[in-house]
Coordinates of C-alpha atoms (C1' of nucleotides) in Angstrom, one line a residue:
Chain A
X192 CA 88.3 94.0 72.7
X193 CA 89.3 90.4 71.6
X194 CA 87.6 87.4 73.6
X195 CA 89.4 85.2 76.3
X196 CA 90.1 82.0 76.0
X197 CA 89.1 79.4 79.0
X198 CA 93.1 79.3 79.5
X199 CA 93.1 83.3 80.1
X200 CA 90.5 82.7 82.4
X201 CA 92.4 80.0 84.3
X202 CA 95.8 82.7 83.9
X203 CA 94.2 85.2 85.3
X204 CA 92.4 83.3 88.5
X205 CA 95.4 82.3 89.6
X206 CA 97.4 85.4 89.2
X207 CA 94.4 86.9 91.0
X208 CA 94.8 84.6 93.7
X209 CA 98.7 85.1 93.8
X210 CA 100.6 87.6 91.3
X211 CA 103.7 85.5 92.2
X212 CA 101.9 82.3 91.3
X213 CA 105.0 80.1 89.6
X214 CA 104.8 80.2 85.8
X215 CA 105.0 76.4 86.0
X216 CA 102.0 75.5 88.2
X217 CA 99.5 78.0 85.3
X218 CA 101.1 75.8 82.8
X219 CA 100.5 72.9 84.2
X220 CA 96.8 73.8 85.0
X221 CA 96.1 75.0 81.9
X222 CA 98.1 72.6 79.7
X223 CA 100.3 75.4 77.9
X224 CA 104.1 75.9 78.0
X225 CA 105.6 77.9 80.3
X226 CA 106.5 80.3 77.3
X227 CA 103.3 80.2 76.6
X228 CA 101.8 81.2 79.9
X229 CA 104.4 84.0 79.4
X230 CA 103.4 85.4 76.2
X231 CA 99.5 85.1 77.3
X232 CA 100.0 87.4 79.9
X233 CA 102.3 89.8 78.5
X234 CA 99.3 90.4 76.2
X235 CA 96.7 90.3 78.7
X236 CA 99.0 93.2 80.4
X237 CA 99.1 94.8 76.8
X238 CA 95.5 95.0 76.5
X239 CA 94.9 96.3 80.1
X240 CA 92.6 92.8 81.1
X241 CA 95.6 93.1 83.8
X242 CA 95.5 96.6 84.7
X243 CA 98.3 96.4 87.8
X244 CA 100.1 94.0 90.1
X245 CA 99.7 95.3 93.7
X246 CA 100.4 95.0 97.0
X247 CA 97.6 94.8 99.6
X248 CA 98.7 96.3 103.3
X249 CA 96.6 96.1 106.0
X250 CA 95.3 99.8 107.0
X251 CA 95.4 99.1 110.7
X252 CA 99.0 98.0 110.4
X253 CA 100.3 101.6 109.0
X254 CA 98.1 103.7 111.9
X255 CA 94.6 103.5 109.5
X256 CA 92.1 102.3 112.4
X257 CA 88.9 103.6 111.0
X258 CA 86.7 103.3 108.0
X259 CA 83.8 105.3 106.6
X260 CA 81.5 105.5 103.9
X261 CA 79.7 108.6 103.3
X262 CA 77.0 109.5 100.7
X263 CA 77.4 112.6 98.9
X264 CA 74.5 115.2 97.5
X265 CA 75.7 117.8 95.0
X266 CA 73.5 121.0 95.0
X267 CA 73.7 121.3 91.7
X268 CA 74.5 118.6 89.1
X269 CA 76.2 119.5 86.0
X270 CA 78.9 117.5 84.8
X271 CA 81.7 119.8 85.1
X272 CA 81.0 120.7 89.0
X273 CA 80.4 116.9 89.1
X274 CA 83.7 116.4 87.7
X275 CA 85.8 119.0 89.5
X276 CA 84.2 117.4 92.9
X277 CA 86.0 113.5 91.4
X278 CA 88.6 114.7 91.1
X279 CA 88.7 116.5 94.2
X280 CA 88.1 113.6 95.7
X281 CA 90.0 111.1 93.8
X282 CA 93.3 113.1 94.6
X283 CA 92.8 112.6 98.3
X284 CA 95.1 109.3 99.3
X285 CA 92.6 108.8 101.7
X286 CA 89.9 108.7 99.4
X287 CA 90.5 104.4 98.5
X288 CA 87.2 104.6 96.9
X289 CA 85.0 106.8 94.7
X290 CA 81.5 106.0 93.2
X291 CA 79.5 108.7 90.9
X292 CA 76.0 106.7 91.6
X293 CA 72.4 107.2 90.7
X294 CA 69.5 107.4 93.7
X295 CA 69.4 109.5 96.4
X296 CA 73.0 110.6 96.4
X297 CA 75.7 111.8 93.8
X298 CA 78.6 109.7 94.9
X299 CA 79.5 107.3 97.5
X300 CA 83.3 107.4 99.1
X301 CA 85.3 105.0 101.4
X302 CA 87.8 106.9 103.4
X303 CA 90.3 105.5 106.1
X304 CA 91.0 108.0 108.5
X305 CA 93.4 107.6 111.7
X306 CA 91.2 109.0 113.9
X307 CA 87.7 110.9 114.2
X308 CA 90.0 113.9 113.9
X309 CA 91.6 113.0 111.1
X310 CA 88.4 112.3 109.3
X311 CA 86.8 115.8 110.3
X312 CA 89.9 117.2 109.1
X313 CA 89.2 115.7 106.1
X314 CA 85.6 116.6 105.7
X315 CA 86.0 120.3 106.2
X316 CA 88.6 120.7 103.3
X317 CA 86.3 117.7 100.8
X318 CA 83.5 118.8 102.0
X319 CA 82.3 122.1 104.1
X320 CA 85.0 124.1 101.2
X321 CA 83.0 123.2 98.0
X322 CA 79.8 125.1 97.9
X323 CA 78.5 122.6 95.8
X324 CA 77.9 120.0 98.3
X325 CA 74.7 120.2 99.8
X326 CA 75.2 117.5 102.7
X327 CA 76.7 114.7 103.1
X328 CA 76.1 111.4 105.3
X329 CA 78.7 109.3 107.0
X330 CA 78.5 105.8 108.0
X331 CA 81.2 104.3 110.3
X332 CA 82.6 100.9 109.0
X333 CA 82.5 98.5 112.0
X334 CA 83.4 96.1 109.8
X335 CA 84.6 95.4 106.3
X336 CA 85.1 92.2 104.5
X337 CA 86.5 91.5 101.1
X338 CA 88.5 95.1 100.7
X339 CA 90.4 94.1 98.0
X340 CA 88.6 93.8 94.4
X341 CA 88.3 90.2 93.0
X342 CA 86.4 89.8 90.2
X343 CA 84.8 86.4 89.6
X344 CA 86.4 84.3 86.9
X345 CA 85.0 80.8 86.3
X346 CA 86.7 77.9 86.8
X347 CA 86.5 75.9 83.9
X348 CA 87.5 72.2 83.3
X349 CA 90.8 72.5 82.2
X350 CA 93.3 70.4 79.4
X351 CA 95.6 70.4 82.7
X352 CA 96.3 66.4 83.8
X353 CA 96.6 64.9 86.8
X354 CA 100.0 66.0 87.3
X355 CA 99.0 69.0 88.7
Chain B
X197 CA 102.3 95.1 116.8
X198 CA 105.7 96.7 116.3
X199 CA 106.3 99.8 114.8
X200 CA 107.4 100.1 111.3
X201 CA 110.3 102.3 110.1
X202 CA 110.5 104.8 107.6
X203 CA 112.2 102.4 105.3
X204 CA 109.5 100.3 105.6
X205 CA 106.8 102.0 104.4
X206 CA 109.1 103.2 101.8
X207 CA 109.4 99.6 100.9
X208 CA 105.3 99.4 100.9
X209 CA 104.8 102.1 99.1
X210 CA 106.6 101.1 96.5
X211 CA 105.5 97.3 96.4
X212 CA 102.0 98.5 96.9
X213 CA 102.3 101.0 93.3
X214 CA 104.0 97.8 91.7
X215 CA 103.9 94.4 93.1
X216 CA 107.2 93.5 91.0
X217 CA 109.0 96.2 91.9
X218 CA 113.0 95.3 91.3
X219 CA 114.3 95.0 95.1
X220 CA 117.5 96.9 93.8
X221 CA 115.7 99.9 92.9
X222 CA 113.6 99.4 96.3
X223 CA 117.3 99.1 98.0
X224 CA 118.4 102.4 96.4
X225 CA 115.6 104.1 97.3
X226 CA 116.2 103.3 100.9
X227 CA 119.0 103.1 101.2
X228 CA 119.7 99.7 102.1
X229 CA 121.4 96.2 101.3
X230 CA 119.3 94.4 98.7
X231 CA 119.7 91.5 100.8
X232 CA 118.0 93.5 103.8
X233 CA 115.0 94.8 101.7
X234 CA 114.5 91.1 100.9
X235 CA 114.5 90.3 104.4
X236 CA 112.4 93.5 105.5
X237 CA 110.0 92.0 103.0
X238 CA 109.5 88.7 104.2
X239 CA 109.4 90.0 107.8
X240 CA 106.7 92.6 106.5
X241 CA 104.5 89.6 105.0
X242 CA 105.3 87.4 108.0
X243 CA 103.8 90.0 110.2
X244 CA 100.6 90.1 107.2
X245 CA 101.4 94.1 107.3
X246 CA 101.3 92.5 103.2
X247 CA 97.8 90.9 103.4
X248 CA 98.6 89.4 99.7
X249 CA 100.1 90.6 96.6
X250 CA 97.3 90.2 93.7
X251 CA 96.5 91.0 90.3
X252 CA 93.9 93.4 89.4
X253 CA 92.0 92.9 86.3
X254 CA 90.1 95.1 84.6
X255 CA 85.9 94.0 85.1
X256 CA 84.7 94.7 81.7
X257 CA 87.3 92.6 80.5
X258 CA 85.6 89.5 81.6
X259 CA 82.2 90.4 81.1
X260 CA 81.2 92.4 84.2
X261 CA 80.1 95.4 83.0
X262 CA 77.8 96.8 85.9
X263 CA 79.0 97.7 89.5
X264 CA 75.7 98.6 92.2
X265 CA 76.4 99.9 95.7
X266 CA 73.5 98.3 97.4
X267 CA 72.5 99.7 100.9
X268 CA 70.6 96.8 103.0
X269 CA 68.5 96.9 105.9
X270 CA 67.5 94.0 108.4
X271 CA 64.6 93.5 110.2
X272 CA 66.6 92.7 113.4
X273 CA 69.6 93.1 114.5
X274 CA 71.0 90.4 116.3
X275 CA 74.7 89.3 116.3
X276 CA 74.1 85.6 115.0
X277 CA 71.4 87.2 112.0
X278 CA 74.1 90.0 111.2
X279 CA 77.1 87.5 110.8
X280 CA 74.9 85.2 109.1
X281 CA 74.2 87.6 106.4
X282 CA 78.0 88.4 106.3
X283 CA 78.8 85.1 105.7
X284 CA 76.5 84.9 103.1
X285 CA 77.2 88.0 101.2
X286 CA 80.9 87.4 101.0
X287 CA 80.7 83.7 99.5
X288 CA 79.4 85.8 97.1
X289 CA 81.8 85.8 94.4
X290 CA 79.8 89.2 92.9
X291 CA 80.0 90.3 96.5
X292 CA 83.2 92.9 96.0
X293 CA 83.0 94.7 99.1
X294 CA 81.1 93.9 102.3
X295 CA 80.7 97.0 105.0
X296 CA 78.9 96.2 108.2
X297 CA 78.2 100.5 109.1
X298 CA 76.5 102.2 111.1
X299 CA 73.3 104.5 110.6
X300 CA 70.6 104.2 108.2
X301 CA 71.2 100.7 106.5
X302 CA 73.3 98.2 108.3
X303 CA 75.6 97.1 105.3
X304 CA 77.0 98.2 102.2
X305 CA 77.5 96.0 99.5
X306 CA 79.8 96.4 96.4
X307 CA 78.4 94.3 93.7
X308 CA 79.8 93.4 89.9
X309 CA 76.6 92.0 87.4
X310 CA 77.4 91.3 84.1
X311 CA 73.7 93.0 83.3
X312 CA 70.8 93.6 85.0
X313 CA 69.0 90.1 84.9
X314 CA 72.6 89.3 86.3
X315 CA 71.7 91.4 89.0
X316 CA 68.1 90.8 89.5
X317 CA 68.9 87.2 89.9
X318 CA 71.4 87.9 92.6
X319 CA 69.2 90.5 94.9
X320 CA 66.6 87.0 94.7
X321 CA 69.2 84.9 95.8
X322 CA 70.8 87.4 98.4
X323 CA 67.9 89.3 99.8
X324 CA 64.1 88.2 98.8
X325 CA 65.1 84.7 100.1
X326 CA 66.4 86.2 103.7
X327 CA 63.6 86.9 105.9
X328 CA 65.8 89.1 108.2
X329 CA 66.3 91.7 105.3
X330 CA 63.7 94.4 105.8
X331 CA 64.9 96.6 102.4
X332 CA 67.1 97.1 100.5
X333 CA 67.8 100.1 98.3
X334 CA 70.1 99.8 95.1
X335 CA 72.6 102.6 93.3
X336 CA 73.8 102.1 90.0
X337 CA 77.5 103.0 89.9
X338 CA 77.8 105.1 86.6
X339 CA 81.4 105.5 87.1
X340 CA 83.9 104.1 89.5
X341 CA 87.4 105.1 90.1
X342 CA 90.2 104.0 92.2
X343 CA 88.7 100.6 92.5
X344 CA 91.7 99.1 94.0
X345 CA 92.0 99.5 97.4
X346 CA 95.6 101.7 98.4
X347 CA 96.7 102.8 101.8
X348 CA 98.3 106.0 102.0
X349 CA 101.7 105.9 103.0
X350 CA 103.9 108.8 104.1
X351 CA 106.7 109.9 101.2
X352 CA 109.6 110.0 103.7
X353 CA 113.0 111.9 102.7
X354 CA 114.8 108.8 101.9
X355 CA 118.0 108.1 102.6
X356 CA 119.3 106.9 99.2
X357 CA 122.0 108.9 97.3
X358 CA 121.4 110.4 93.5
X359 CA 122.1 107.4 92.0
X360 CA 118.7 105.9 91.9
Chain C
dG137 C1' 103.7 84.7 63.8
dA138 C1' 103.7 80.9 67.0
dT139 C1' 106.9 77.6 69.4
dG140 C1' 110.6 75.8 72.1
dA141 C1' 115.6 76.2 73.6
dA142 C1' 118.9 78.8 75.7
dA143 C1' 121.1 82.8 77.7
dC144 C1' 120.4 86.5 81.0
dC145 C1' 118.5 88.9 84.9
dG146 C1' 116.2 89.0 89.3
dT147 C1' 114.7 86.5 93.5
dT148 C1' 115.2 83.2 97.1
dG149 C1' 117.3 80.6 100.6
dA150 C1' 121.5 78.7 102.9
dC151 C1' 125.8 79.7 104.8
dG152 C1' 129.4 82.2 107.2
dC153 C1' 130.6 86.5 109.4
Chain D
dG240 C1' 122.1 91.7 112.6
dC241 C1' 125.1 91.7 107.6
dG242 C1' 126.8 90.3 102.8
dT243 C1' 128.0 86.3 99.6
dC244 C1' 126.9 82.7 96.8
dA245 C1' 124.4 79.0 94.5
dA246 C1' 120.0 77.4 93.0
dC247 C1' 115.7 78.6 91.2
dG248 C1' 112.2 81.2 88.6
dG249 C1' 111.1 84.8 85.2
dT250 C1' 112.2 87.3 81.0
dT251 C1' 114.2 88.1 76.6
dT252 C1' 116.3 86.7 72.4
dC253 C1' 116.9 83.8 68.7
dA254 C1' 116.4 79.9 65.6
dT255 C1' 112.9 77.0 63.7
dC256 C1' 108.8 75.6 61.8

DNA sequence: GATGAAACCGTTGACGC
DNA sequence: GCGTCAACGGTTTCATC
């Protein structure tokens, strides 16, 4: 994996911030062409540093009112039950989010669910159906904050001038 | 809220897999003018069922090679102590995720390090200095998958012909 | 093989129906 | 509400260094 320069850095916060962010304003900031800008993040899509433009809907607005977390404990932890259980899980569209963690439990899960019958729907075929789960813990989200994935990039001094 | 129609969630299913989705293909798939998915769009971000339309970039690409789930506890639970720690966590720029839950702990954090001192530094920051946290129990995330956050969305019989 | 110019395609907004 | 058109932005290609 080749390094990025302080320019891919600024590319990539913005496009972060916006993926429609005009081709003009990153080349401004960063003091490239616009042709430029273009080429830089064709490769950084190339190399998978971009992995996907998305779209991020609110849950609430398409009938997802509820959030939970729930800490998983395998009975027995070899990797292919381990695995078969990920992917399991993984394949679930409710599933957003799937963590294989060390500590007390084996994974940790965010599911949205449209109701508490939904979600014990859900359970009983993720959960009560593999006889390799030995229990499982669920936390109600009352609250979440930042559910979209930003990763910090630093903002560095840029070549841009003042005509930003 | 109003309700949204089948070709709407067509249309965020489809900008939510691909943020630059061509709005012809999203007007055969539906069924519909090119001009009205354009305007079905704007209403849709008007009405922030589209919170934002963002880039996701691979972690590891810009140095962060650790994700934790961290499960906090505070001493007490009062509303102006709980936001406060909110607050704080999510100016975070590490801070992925932020889930106020019930049970056992009373948040869940998601957090990137780019190694351990990384992260050592940051529980300093974040928790020893807050004397409202009572513990604070940490999980390494030895795998993570479908980081970014998608809402399921119904696959409705379109209405669009053959020709897509 | 990197750059900039230019032609081409998709998106946006304004207008008229 | 609907499509049409013109202007704008993004993408690809090509010539040049």
């Amino acid at each position: 994996m080749s390094e990025l320069s302080a320019s891919d850095l600024t590319i990539l916060r913005m496009l972060q911030d916006n993926a429609r962010e005009k081709l003009e304003n990153i080349a401004c900031e960063t003091g490239l062409s616009v042709a430029t800008v273009q080429r830089r993040i064709r490769s950084l899509r190339d190399k998978e540093v971009i992995q996907r433009e998305t779209t991020v809907i609110q849950p609430e607005a398409v009938g997802y009112t509820m959030t939970f977390l729930v800490l998983v404990e395998m009975e027995r932890e070899r990797i292919d039950q381990v695995d078969a259980f990920r992917r399991r899980a993984q394949a679930n569209p409710q599933v957003q989010q799937c963590y294989y963690i060390t500590g007390e439990a084996d994974f940790a899960l965010i599911i949205l669910s449209k109701d508490i019958e939904d979600f014990e729907r859900l359970t009983h075929r993720l959960f009560f159906e593999d006889a390799n789960i030995k229990r499982f813990r669920t936390s109600v989200v009352m609250k979440r904050s930042k559910f979209s994935s930003e990763v910090p990039l630093a903002i560095l001094a840029g070549a841009g001038d003042a005509s930003c």
